[in-house]
Short mmCIF file of C-alpha atoms in Angstrom, two decimals:
data_model
loop_
_atom_site.label_atom_id
_atom_site.label_comp_id
_atom_site.label_asym_id
_atom_site.label_seq_id
_atom_site.Cartn_x
_atom_site.Cartn_y
_atom_site.Cartn_z
CA UNK A 1 -217.94 31.01 98.61
CA UNK A 2 -214.71 29.59 96.96
CA UNK A 3 -215.77 30.70 93.49
CA UNK A 4 -216.50 34.33 94.90
CA UNK A 5 -213.00 34.46 96.44
CA UNK A 6 -211.49 33.55 93.20
CA UNK A 7 -213.50 36.06 91.23
CA UNK A 8 -212.70 38.87 93.60
CA UNK A 9 -208.98 38.12 94.02
CA UNK A 10 -208.07 37.66 90.29
CA UNK A 11 -209.02 41.19 89.05
CA UNK A 12 -207.30 42.62 92.27
CA UNK A 13 -204.02 40.71 91.40
CA UNK A 14 -204.37 41.66 87.65
CA UNK A 15 -204.83 45.47 88.73
CA UNK A 16 -201.73 45.16 91.11
CA UNK A 17 -199.69 43.66 88.18
CA UNK A 18 -200.88 46.23 85.77
CA UNK A 19 -200.05 49.14 87.96
CA UNK A 20 -196.44 48.33 87.39
CA UNK A 21 -196.88 48.39 83.69
CA UNK A 22 -199.17 51.58 83.16
CA UNK A 23 -197.63 54.93 82.55
CA UNK A 24 -197.48 57.48 85.25
CA UNK A 25 -197.58 61.29 85.23
CA UNK A 26 -196.13 63.29 88.19
CA UNK A 27 -196.67 66.82 88.85
CA UNK A 28 -194.12 68.38 91.21
CA UNK A 29 -195.31 71.32 93.25
CA UNK A 30 -193.21 72.31 95.97
CA UNK A 31 -192.09 75.46 97.67
CA UNK A 32 -188.36 75.70 98.58
CA UNK A 33 -186.88 77.61 101.57
CA UNK A 34 -184.91 80.80 100.99
CA UNK A 35 -181.22 80.31 101.04
CA UNK A 36 -179.27 81.37 104.07
CA UNK A 37 -176.26 83.27 102.73
CA UNK A 38 -175.05 86.75 102.14
CA UNK A 39 -175.36 87.50 98.53
CA UNK A 40 -172.68 89.21 96.45
CA UNK A 41 -173.41 92.73 95.31
CA UNK A 42 -174.05 91.92 91.68
CA UNK A 43 -176.92 91.95 89.44
CA UNK A 44 -177.85 88.84 87.25
CA UNK A 45 -180.62 88.02 84.97
CA UNK A 46 -181.95 84.38 84.82
CA UNK A 47 -183.43 83.68 81.50
CA UNK A 48 -186.13 80.86 81.81
CA UNK A 49 -188.12 80.40 78.65
CA UNK A 50 -191.56 78.99 78.28
CA UNK A 51 -190.30 75.51 77.55
CA UNK A 52 -188.09 75.71 80.96
CA UNK A 53 -191.03 76.99 83.00
CA UNK A 54 -193.23 74.26 81.71
CA UNK A 55 -190.61 71.55 81.60
CA UNK A 56 -191.96 67.95 81.28
CA UNK A 57 -189.28 65.22 81.67
CA UNK A 58 -189.76 61.82 80.18
CA UNK A 59 -187.01 59.61 81.89
CA UNK A 60 -188.55 56.48 80.30
CA UNK A 61 -191.35 55.78 78.02
CA UNK A 62 -193.85 55.29 80.94
CA UNK A 63 -193.08 58.05 83.21
CA UNK A 64 -193.66 61.77 82.82
CA UNK A 65 -192.44 64.24 85.52
CA UNK A 66 -193.66 67.88 85.37
CA UNK A 67 -191.45 70.04 87.49
CA UNK A 68 -191.12 73.42 85.37
CA UNK A 69 -192.66 75.57 88.02
CA UNK A 70 -190.79 73.86 90.92
CA UNK A 71 -187.32 74.31 89.09
CA UNK A 72 -188.08 77.85 88.39
CA UNK A 73 -188.67 78.51 92.16
CA UNK A 74 -185.67 76.33 93.25
CA UNK A 75 -183.25 78.17 90.85
CA UNK A 76 -184.61 81.51 91.57
CA UNK A 77 -184.22 81.18 95.46
CA UNK A 78 -180.79 79.66 94.97
CA UNK A 79 -179.48 82.50 92.73
CA UNK A 80 -181.10 85.08 95.29
CA UNK A 81 -178.56 83.58 97.77
CA UNK A 82 -175.67 84.10 95.51
CA UNK A 83 -176.40 87.70 93.99
CA UNK A 84 -178.03 90.72 95.62
CA UNK A 85 -180.16 91.46 92.48
CA UNK A 86 -181.87 88.66 90.56
CA UNK A 87 -184.22 89.33 87.77
CA UNK A 88 -186.10 86.29 86.26
CA UNK A 89 -187.02 86.87 82.61
CA UNK A 90 -188.35 84.73 79.55
CA UNK A 91 -185.87 85.92 76.97
CA UNK A 92 -182.37 87.46 76.76
CA UNK A 93 -183.82 90.57 75.26
CA UNK A 94 -185.23 91.57 78.59
CA UNK A 95 -181.98 91.83 80.26
CA UNK A 96 -181.48 95.46 81.46
CA UNK A 97 -178.39 97.54 80.91
CA UNK A 98 -177.03 97.33 84.46
CA UNK A 99 -177.06 93.59 84.37
CA UNK A 100 -173.61 92.04 85.33
CA UNK A 101 -174.34 88.49 84.10
CA UNK A 102 -177.02 86.47 82.10
CA UNK A 103 -177.60 82.95 82.94
CA UNK A 104 -179.58 80.75 80.91
CA UNK A 105 -180.41 77.33 82.51
CA UNK A 106 -181.54 74.30 80.43
CA UNK A 107 -182.21 70.78 81.33
CA UNK A 108 -179.95 68.33 79.50
CA UNK A 109 -181.35 65.03 80.87
CA UNK A 110 -183.48 63.54 83.70
CA UNK A 111 -182.84 59.97 84.83
CA UNK A 112 -185.00 57.83 86.94
CA UNK A 113 -184.28 54.64 88.98
CA UNK A 114 -186.90 52.65 90.55
CA UNK A 115 -186.67 49.68 92.98
CA UNK A 116 -187.76 47.23 90.13
CA UNK A 117 -184.81 48.36 87.96
CA UNK A 118 -181.98 48.93 90.50
CA UNK A 119 -183.17 46.25 93.17
CA UNK A 120 -182.50 49.02 95.76
CA UNK A 121 -185.04 50.00 97.96
CA UNK A 122 -185.05 53.54 96.99
CA UNK A 123 -186.30 55.70 94.11
CA UNK A 124 -183.67 57.81 92.61
CA UNK A 125 -183.62 61.00 90.26
CA UNK A 126 -180.74 62.63 88.58
CA UNK A 127 -181.30 66.13 86.83
CA UNK A 128 -178.43 67.30 84.67
CA UNK A 129 -178.60 71.16 84.01
CA UNK A 130 -176.51 73.23 81.86
CA UNK A 131 -175.98 76.84 82.74
CA UNK A 132 -174.91 79.12 79.86
CA UNK A 133 -173.34 82.12 81.61
CA UNK A 134 -172.54 85.34 79.52
CA UNK A 135 -171.96 89.07 80.29
CA UNK A 136 -174.66 91.60 79.40
CA UNK A 137 -172.85 92.35 76.24
CA UNK A 138 -173.35 88.74 75.12
CA UNK A 139 -169.65 87.66 75.75
CA UNK A 140 -169.74 83.93 76.75
CA UNK A 141 -168.15 83.42 80.41
CA UNK A 142 -168.86 79.79 80.76
CA UNK A 143 -171.21 76.89 79.93
CA UNK A 144 -171.30 74.87 83.20
CA UNK A 145 -172.61 71.46 83.96
CA UNK A 146 -174.74 71.16 86.94
CA UNK A 147 -175.84 67.74 88.10
CA UNK A 148 -178.26 67.23 90.91
CA UNK A 149 -179.28 64.05 92.65
CA UNK A 150 -182.21 63.11 94.82
CA UNK A 151 -183.55 59.85 96.38
CA UNK A 152 -186.27 58.71 98.79
CA UNK A 153 -185.46 57.39 102.27
CA UNK A 154 -187.05 53.91 101.24
CA UNK A 155 -189.87 52.74 99.17
CA UNK A 156 -192.09 51.24 101.81
CA UNK A 157 -195.78 52.20 101.78
CA UNK A 158 -195.03 54.99 99.11
CA UNK A 159 -196.90 55.08 95.99
CA UNK A 160 -194.95 55.17 92.75
CA UNK A 161 -195.95 58.72 92.01
CA UNK A 162 -195.41 60.08 95.51
CA UNK A 163 -191.95 58.44 95.57
CA UNK A 164 -190.94 59.98 92.32
CA UNK A 165 -192.12 63.38 93.46
CA UNK A 166 -190.19 63.09 96.72
CA UNK A 167 -187.00 62.12 94.93
CA UNK A 168 -187.46 64.92 92.49
CA UNK A 169 -187.91 67.50 95.27
CA UNK A 170 -184.73 66.20 96.97
CA UNK A 171 -182.91 66.58 93.59
CA UNK A 172 -184.28 70.11 93.21
CA UNK A 173 -183.08 71.00 96.82
CA UNK A 174 -179.61 69.71 95.82
CA UNK A 175 -179.51 72.22 93.01
CA UNK A 176 -179.45 74.87 95.55
CA UNK A 177 -176.86 73.01 97.68
CA UNK A 178 -174.63 72.48 94.57
CA UNK A 179 -174.79 76.16 93.45
CA UNK A 180 -173.92 77.62 96.96
CA UNK A 181 -170.99 75.26 97.04
CA UNK A 182 -169.57 75.53 93.73
CA UNK A 183 -170.96 78.56 91.72
CA UNK A 184 -168.03 80.99 92.48
CA UNK A 185 -165.46 78.25 92.41
CA UNK A 186 -166.17 77.62 88.60
CA UNK A 187 -162.66 78.83 87.35
CA UNK A 188 -164.26 81.03 84.59
CA UNK A 189 -166.67 82.75 87.09
CA UNK A 190 -163.83 83.10 89.66
CA UNK A 191 -161.67 84.80 87.15
CA UNK A 192 -164.51 86.94 85.89
CA UNK A 193 -165.42 88.05 89.41
CA UNK A 194 -161.69 88.94 90.09
CA UNK A 195 -161.44 90.87 86.96
CA UNK A 196 -164.49 92.85 87.77
CA UNK A 197 -163.24 93.65 91.13
CA UNK A 198 -159.88 94.84 89.84
CA UNK A 199 -161.62 97.01 87.38
CA UNK A 200 -163.97 98.57 90.03
CA UNK A 201 -160.92 99.23 92.25
CA UNK A 202 -159.12 100.95 89.50
CA UNK A 203 -162.01 103.29 88.56
CA UNK B 1 -207.44 22.90 131.06
CA UNK B 2 -204.13 21.24 130.84
CA UNK B 3 -203.97 22.53 127.04
CA UNK B 4 -204.87 25.88 128.08
CA UNK B 5 -202.17 26.03 130.79
CA UNK B 6 -199.74 24.71 128.30
CA UNK B 7 -200.32 27.43 125.75
CA UNK B 8 -200.08 30.12 128.51
CA UNK B 9 -196.76 28.68 129.65
CA UNK B 10 -195.30 28.49 126.12
CA UNK B 11 -196.58 32.04 125.43
CA UNK B 12 -195.04 33.35 128.62
CA UNK B 13 -191.74 31.56 127.73
CA UNK B 14 -191.75 32.97 124.35
CA UNK B 15 -192.61 36.39 125.47
CA UNK B 16 -189.66 36.17 127.82
CA UNK B 17 -187.67 35.56 124.76
CA UNK B 18 -188.84 38.71 123.16
CA UNK B 19 -187.04 40.95 125.82
CA UNK B 20 -184.28 42.95 124.30
CA UNK B 21 -180.92 43.64 125.65
CA UNK B 22 -179.85 47.25 125.35
CA UNK B 23 -176.33 48.70 125.96
CA UNK B 24 -175.45 52.35 126.14
CA UNK B 25 -171.91 53.62 125.90
CA UNK B 26 -171.11 57.19 126.03
CA UNK B 27 -168.19 59.55 126.12
CA UNK B 28 -168.12 63.12 127.41
CA UNK B 29 -165.03 65.43 127.88
CA UNK B 30 -166.65 66.62 131.27
CA UNK B 31 -169.04 65.35 133.95
CA UNK B 32 -170.68 68.85 134.32
CA UNK B 33 -174.29 69.47 132.96
CA UNK B 34 -174.66 70.63 129.54
CA UNK B 35 -175.72 74.33 129.79
CA UNK B 36 -178.86 75.18 128.19
CA UNK B 37 -180.73 78.68 128.61
CA UNK B 38 -184.52 79.11 128.73
CA UNK B 39 -185.67 79.36 125.17
CA UNK B 40 -182.79 77.68 123.49
CA UNK B 41 -183.43 74.64 121.38
CA UNK B 42 -182.05 71.42 120.36
CA UNK B 43 -182.19 70.06 116.76
CA UNK B 44 -182.20 66.17 116.11
CA UNK B 45 -180.87 65.34 112.63
CA UNK B 46 -180.30 62.04 110.79
CA UNK B 47 -177.26 61.42 108.67
CA UNK B 48 -178.20 61.12 105.02
CA UNK B 49 -175.02 60.82 103.25
CA UNK B 50 -174.61 57.00 103.32
CA UNK B 51 -175.50 55.49 100.09
CA UNK B 52 -177.00 52.32 101.17
CA UNK B 53 -179.32 53.53 103.92
CA UNK B 54 -180.63 56.65 105.76
CA UNK B 55 -181.11 57.08 109.34
CA UNK B 56 -184.58 55.98 110.16
CA UNK B 57 -186.92 58.93 110.49
CA UNK B 58 -189.09 57.06 112.96
CA UNK B 59 -186.08 56.83 115.20
CA UNK B 60 -185.26 60.58 114.76
CA UNK B 61 -188.98 61.40 115.61
CA UNK B 62 -188.96 59.01 118.61
CA UNK B 63 -185.93 60.71 120.11
CA UNK B 64 -187.18 64.30 119.45
CA UNK B 65 -190.51 63.40 121.27
CA UNK B 66 -188.55 61.82 124.08
CA UNK B 67 -186.43 64.75 124.60
CA UNK B 68 -189.38 67.21 124.23
CA UNK B 69 -191.12 65.31 127.03
CA UNK B 70 -188.08 66.02 129.36
CA UNK B 71 -188.81 69.87 129.00
CA UNK B 72 -186.20 70.48 126.25
CA UNK B 73 -187.40 72.43 123.40
CA UNK B 74 -186.69 70.32 120.21
CA UNK B 75 -186.79 71.77 116.58
CA UNK B 76 -187.93 69.15 114.03
CA UNK B 77 -185.42 67.93 111.23
CA UNK B 78 -187.41 69.37 108.60
CA UNK B 79 -187.72 72.83 110.27
CA UNK B 80 -184.02 72.88 111.03
CA UNK B 81 -182.86 71.92 107.42
CA UNK B 82 -185.44 74.41 106.02
CA UNK B 83 -184.20 77.15 108.33
CA UNK B 84 -180.60 76.68 107.39
CA UNK B 85 -181.07 75.67 103.77
CA UNK B 86 -178.95 74.61 102.00
CA UNK B 87 -176.17 74.07 104.57
CA UNK B 88 -177.66 70.64 106.01
CA UNK B 89 -178.57 69.08 102.82
CA UNK B 90 -177.00 65.53 101.99
CA UNK B 91 -174.29 67.27 99.83
CA UNK B 92 -173.35 69.98 102.28
CA UNK B 93 -174.06 68.81 105.77
CA UNK B 94 -170.91 68.94 107.89
CA UNK B 95 -169.48 65.67 109.03
CA UNK B 96 -166.89 67.06 111.44
CA UNK B 97 -166.45 70.07 113.59
CA UNK B 98 -164.01 71.61 111.09
CA UNK B 99 -166.61 71.88 108.33
CA UNK B 100 -169.26 73.12 110.77
CA UNK B 101 -166.91 75.95 112.00
CA UNK B 102 -166.46 76.88 108.31
CA UNK B 103 -170.18 77.11 107.69
CA UNK B 104 -170.75 79.14 110.93
CA UNK B 105 -168.19 81.59 109.69
CA UNK B 106 -170.91 82.88 107.25
CA UNK B 107 -172.62 85.66 109.07
CA UNK B 108 -175.84 84.98 107.64
CA UNK B 109 -175.72 81.33 108.87
CA UNK B 110 -174.67 82.43 112.40
CA UNK B 111 -177.53 85.11 112.49
CA UNK B 112 -180.10 82.66 111.53
CA UNK B 113 -178.89 80.23 114.37
CA UNK B 114 -179.03 82.92 116.82
CA UNK B 115 -182.51 84.07 115.57
CA UNK B 116 -183.90 80.54 115.76
CA UNK B 117 -182.04 79.94 119.14
CA UNK B 118 -180.81 76.56 118.23
CA UNK B 119 -178.08 75.80 120.72
CA UNK B 120 -177.48 72.22 120.23
CA UNK B 121 -177.41 69.81 117.29
CA UNK B 122 -177.66 66.10 117.74
CA UNK B 123 -176.46 63.98 114.77
CA UNK B 124 -177.81 60.47 114.77
CA UNK B 125 -176.60 57.78 112.54
CA UNK B 126 -177.52 54.04 112.57
CA UNK B 127 -180.18 51.48 111.54
CA UNK B 128 -182.18 48.48 112.54
CA UNK B 129 -181.26 45.12 110.99
CA UNK B 130 -182.77 41.82 110.75
CA UNK B 131 -180.75 38.58 110.54
CA UNK B 132 -180.74 35.02 111.36
CA UNK B 133 -184.28 33.99 110.21
CA UNK B 134 -185.32 30.47 111.23
CA UNK B 135 -188.26 28.14 111.72
CA UNK B 136 -190.92 27.27 109.30
CA UNK B 137 -194.64 28.13 108.86
CA UNK B 138 -197.25 26.93 106.48
CA UNK B 139 -200.49 28.51 105.87
CA UNK B 140 -203.45 26.93 103.99
CA UNK B 141 -206.96 27.30 102.86
CA UNK B 142 -209.54 24.60 102.74
CA UNK B 143 -213.18 24.79 102.25
CA UNK B 144 -213.95 24.78 105.87
CA UNK B 145 -211.54 27.53 106.73
CA UNK B 146 -207.87 28.75 106.75
CA UNK B 147 -204.99 28.48 109.19
CA UNK B 148 -201.24 28.54 109.82
CA UNK B 149 -198.99 26.23 111.72
CA UNK B 150 -195.46 26.54 112.63
CA UNK B 151 -193.14 29.31 113.89
CA UNK B 152 -190.57 31.61 112.55
CA UNK B 153 -188.08 33.58 114.65
CA UNK B 154 -185.47 36.30 113.64
CA UNK B 155 -182.80 38.42 115.47
CA UNK B 156 -183.25 42.15 115.23
CA UNK B 157 -180.57 44.62 116.25
CA UNK B 158 -180.68 48.37 116.48
CA UNK B 159 -177.44 50.31 116.42
CA UNK B 160 -177.49 54.02 116.82
CA UNK B 161 -174.67 56.66 117.49
CA UNK B 162 -175.48 60.39 118.57
CA UNK B 163 -173.01 63.17 118.43
CA UNK B 164 -174.04 66.27 120.28
CA UNK B 165 -172.60 69.58 118.83
CA UNK B 166 -172.76 73.01 120.42
CA UNK B 167 -173.62 75.51 117.91
CA UNK B 168 -172.52 78.48 119.90
CA UNK B 169 -169.07 77.19 121.34
CA UNK B 170 -168.70 75.12 118.19
CA UNK B 171 -167.48 72.03 120.39
CA UNK B 172 -168.50 68.33 120.75
CA UNK B 173 -170.30 67.84 123.81
CA UNK B 174 -170.96 64.12 123.85
CA UNK B 175 -171.01 60.80 121.99
CA UNK B 176 -173.41 58.07 122.69
CA UNK B 177 -173.69 54.63 121.11
CA UNK B 178 -176.78 52.37 121.75
CA UNK B 179 -177.03 48.86 120.83
CA UNK B 180 -180.33 47.00 121.37
CA UNK B 181 -180.94 43.41 120.24
CA UNK B 182 -183.49 40.80 120.66
CA UNK B 183 -185.36 37.84 119.08
CA UNK B 184 -188.87 38.16 117.59
CA UNK B 185 -191.29 35.40 116.80
CA UNK B 186 -194.21 34.61 114.67
CA UNK B 187 -196.14 31.63 116.06
CA UNK B 188 -198.84 30.01 113.76
CA UNK B 189 -201.53 28.41 115.96
CA UNK B 190 -204.46 28.69 113.48
CA UNK B 191 -204.08 32.46 113.35
CA UNK B 192 -200.45 33.85 113.10
CA UNK B 193 -199.39 35.57 116.40
CA UNK B 194 -196.43 38.03 116.10
CA UNK B 195 -194.25 38.48 119.28
CA UNK B 196 -192.10 41.36 118.28
CA UNK B 197 -189.11 42.74 120.14
CA UNK B 198 -189.23 46.38 120.09
CA UNK B 199 -185.34 46.90 119.70
CA UNK B 200 -185.80 50.51 118.15
CA UNK B 201 -188.02 51.88 120.79
CA UNK B 202 -185.70 50.40 123.49
CA UNK B 203 -182.78 51.99 121.66
CA UNK B 204 -184.67 55.33 121.52
CA UNK B 205 -185.45 55.03 125.18
CA UNK B 206 -181.90 54.32 126.22
CA UNK B 207 -180.48 57.13 124.07
CA UNK B 208 -183.15 59.57 125.30
CA UNK B 209 -182.54 58.76 128.89
CA UNK B 210 -178.79 59.17 128.37
CA UNK B 211 -179.16 62.54 126.64
CA UNK B 212 -181.67 63.86 129.24
CA UNK B 213 -179.16 63.05 132.04
CA UNK B 214 -176.61 65.34 130.36
CA UNK B 215 -178.94 68.33 130.67
CA UNK B 216 -180.75 67.78 133.92
CA UNK B 217 -179.60 66.55 137.31
CA UNK B 218 -180.69 63.01 138.24
CA UNK B 219 -183.43 63.16 140.88
CA UNK B 220 -182.75 61.27 144.16
#
């Protein structure tokens, strides 16, 4: 009886220990709500290439987070709240002649913090984006750094993959919040919008 | 027989110790009932902006269910934050009425609130803390069996604050603070027997009753 218990407990304990060491792959599949806002009467083209659409983050050697499709959805919906016409294309050449702005988002870095590293009872994800913004003629307007942050409420009873997915979803929702708050406050964008309005009122 | 009676008495004494003390403090600018029309809804939301903790979702769910049982229409937290995305995310959620008024100036937000018939917003903030662990328990396994002997006790306290905002008049209707505390025990008499003090559900009950009394006349 005793030897049976030892034999059955040891592999379980070893599996539990190894679970913390093995690599993990997380796929984020999430729909995001539409943004509640009155968009400005402008037309933008969002350029999201194949790499961005299939983005695979490697925040450390043991973790992979695939959130390409989720970030395309999150960013598209957020920009639909900012601009009346948003077209999502895969290369700059596809931008139409009536486009006001061309925006190319890219992921600079993804960071992950787990309870075993931070000694906090939460999983945290940071996604650092860069938005390269230019006019339809290719004149650069700005290159804007867009950080997003997400965390789980706690880590009790959450598997590692579920917790990382949840934190990533919160970070992607934060992208929408940050864009709605700050996009038109970017000095270069603010100046460009005012200049455009002045030109429209003159003509 | 004597041994059985002793255990029953000890258990009864300990169960008595598991009772919690709940205090409800509230502030309202008026004693009049809060006006709510048929079809209008309440949303119960937890604060998410504190770095070290988030308001417990189980408490938010408990309060929502308790209010729903009082014939109030309650919209869930997730439904509300999705319906008004992204204005109630941790980064954007208004902490004070001034900011709420600014958000509600946006016609799209105002229209959505009207469309969803969300009249009141109840902000919840707080947590359950465990402290003062004492006692000792040891468990062992021998070829003939296993067992635990001893006892542990710990203090639990639940402190929650609710603020009620009117999304139509853009005013603060009420503030409630609930403190609930009690001692829980784990007694090891061969098998460990937990005697837990339900401070969170007591706090939920206290806050739910108080909120209900703002909307409906007390009977009797």
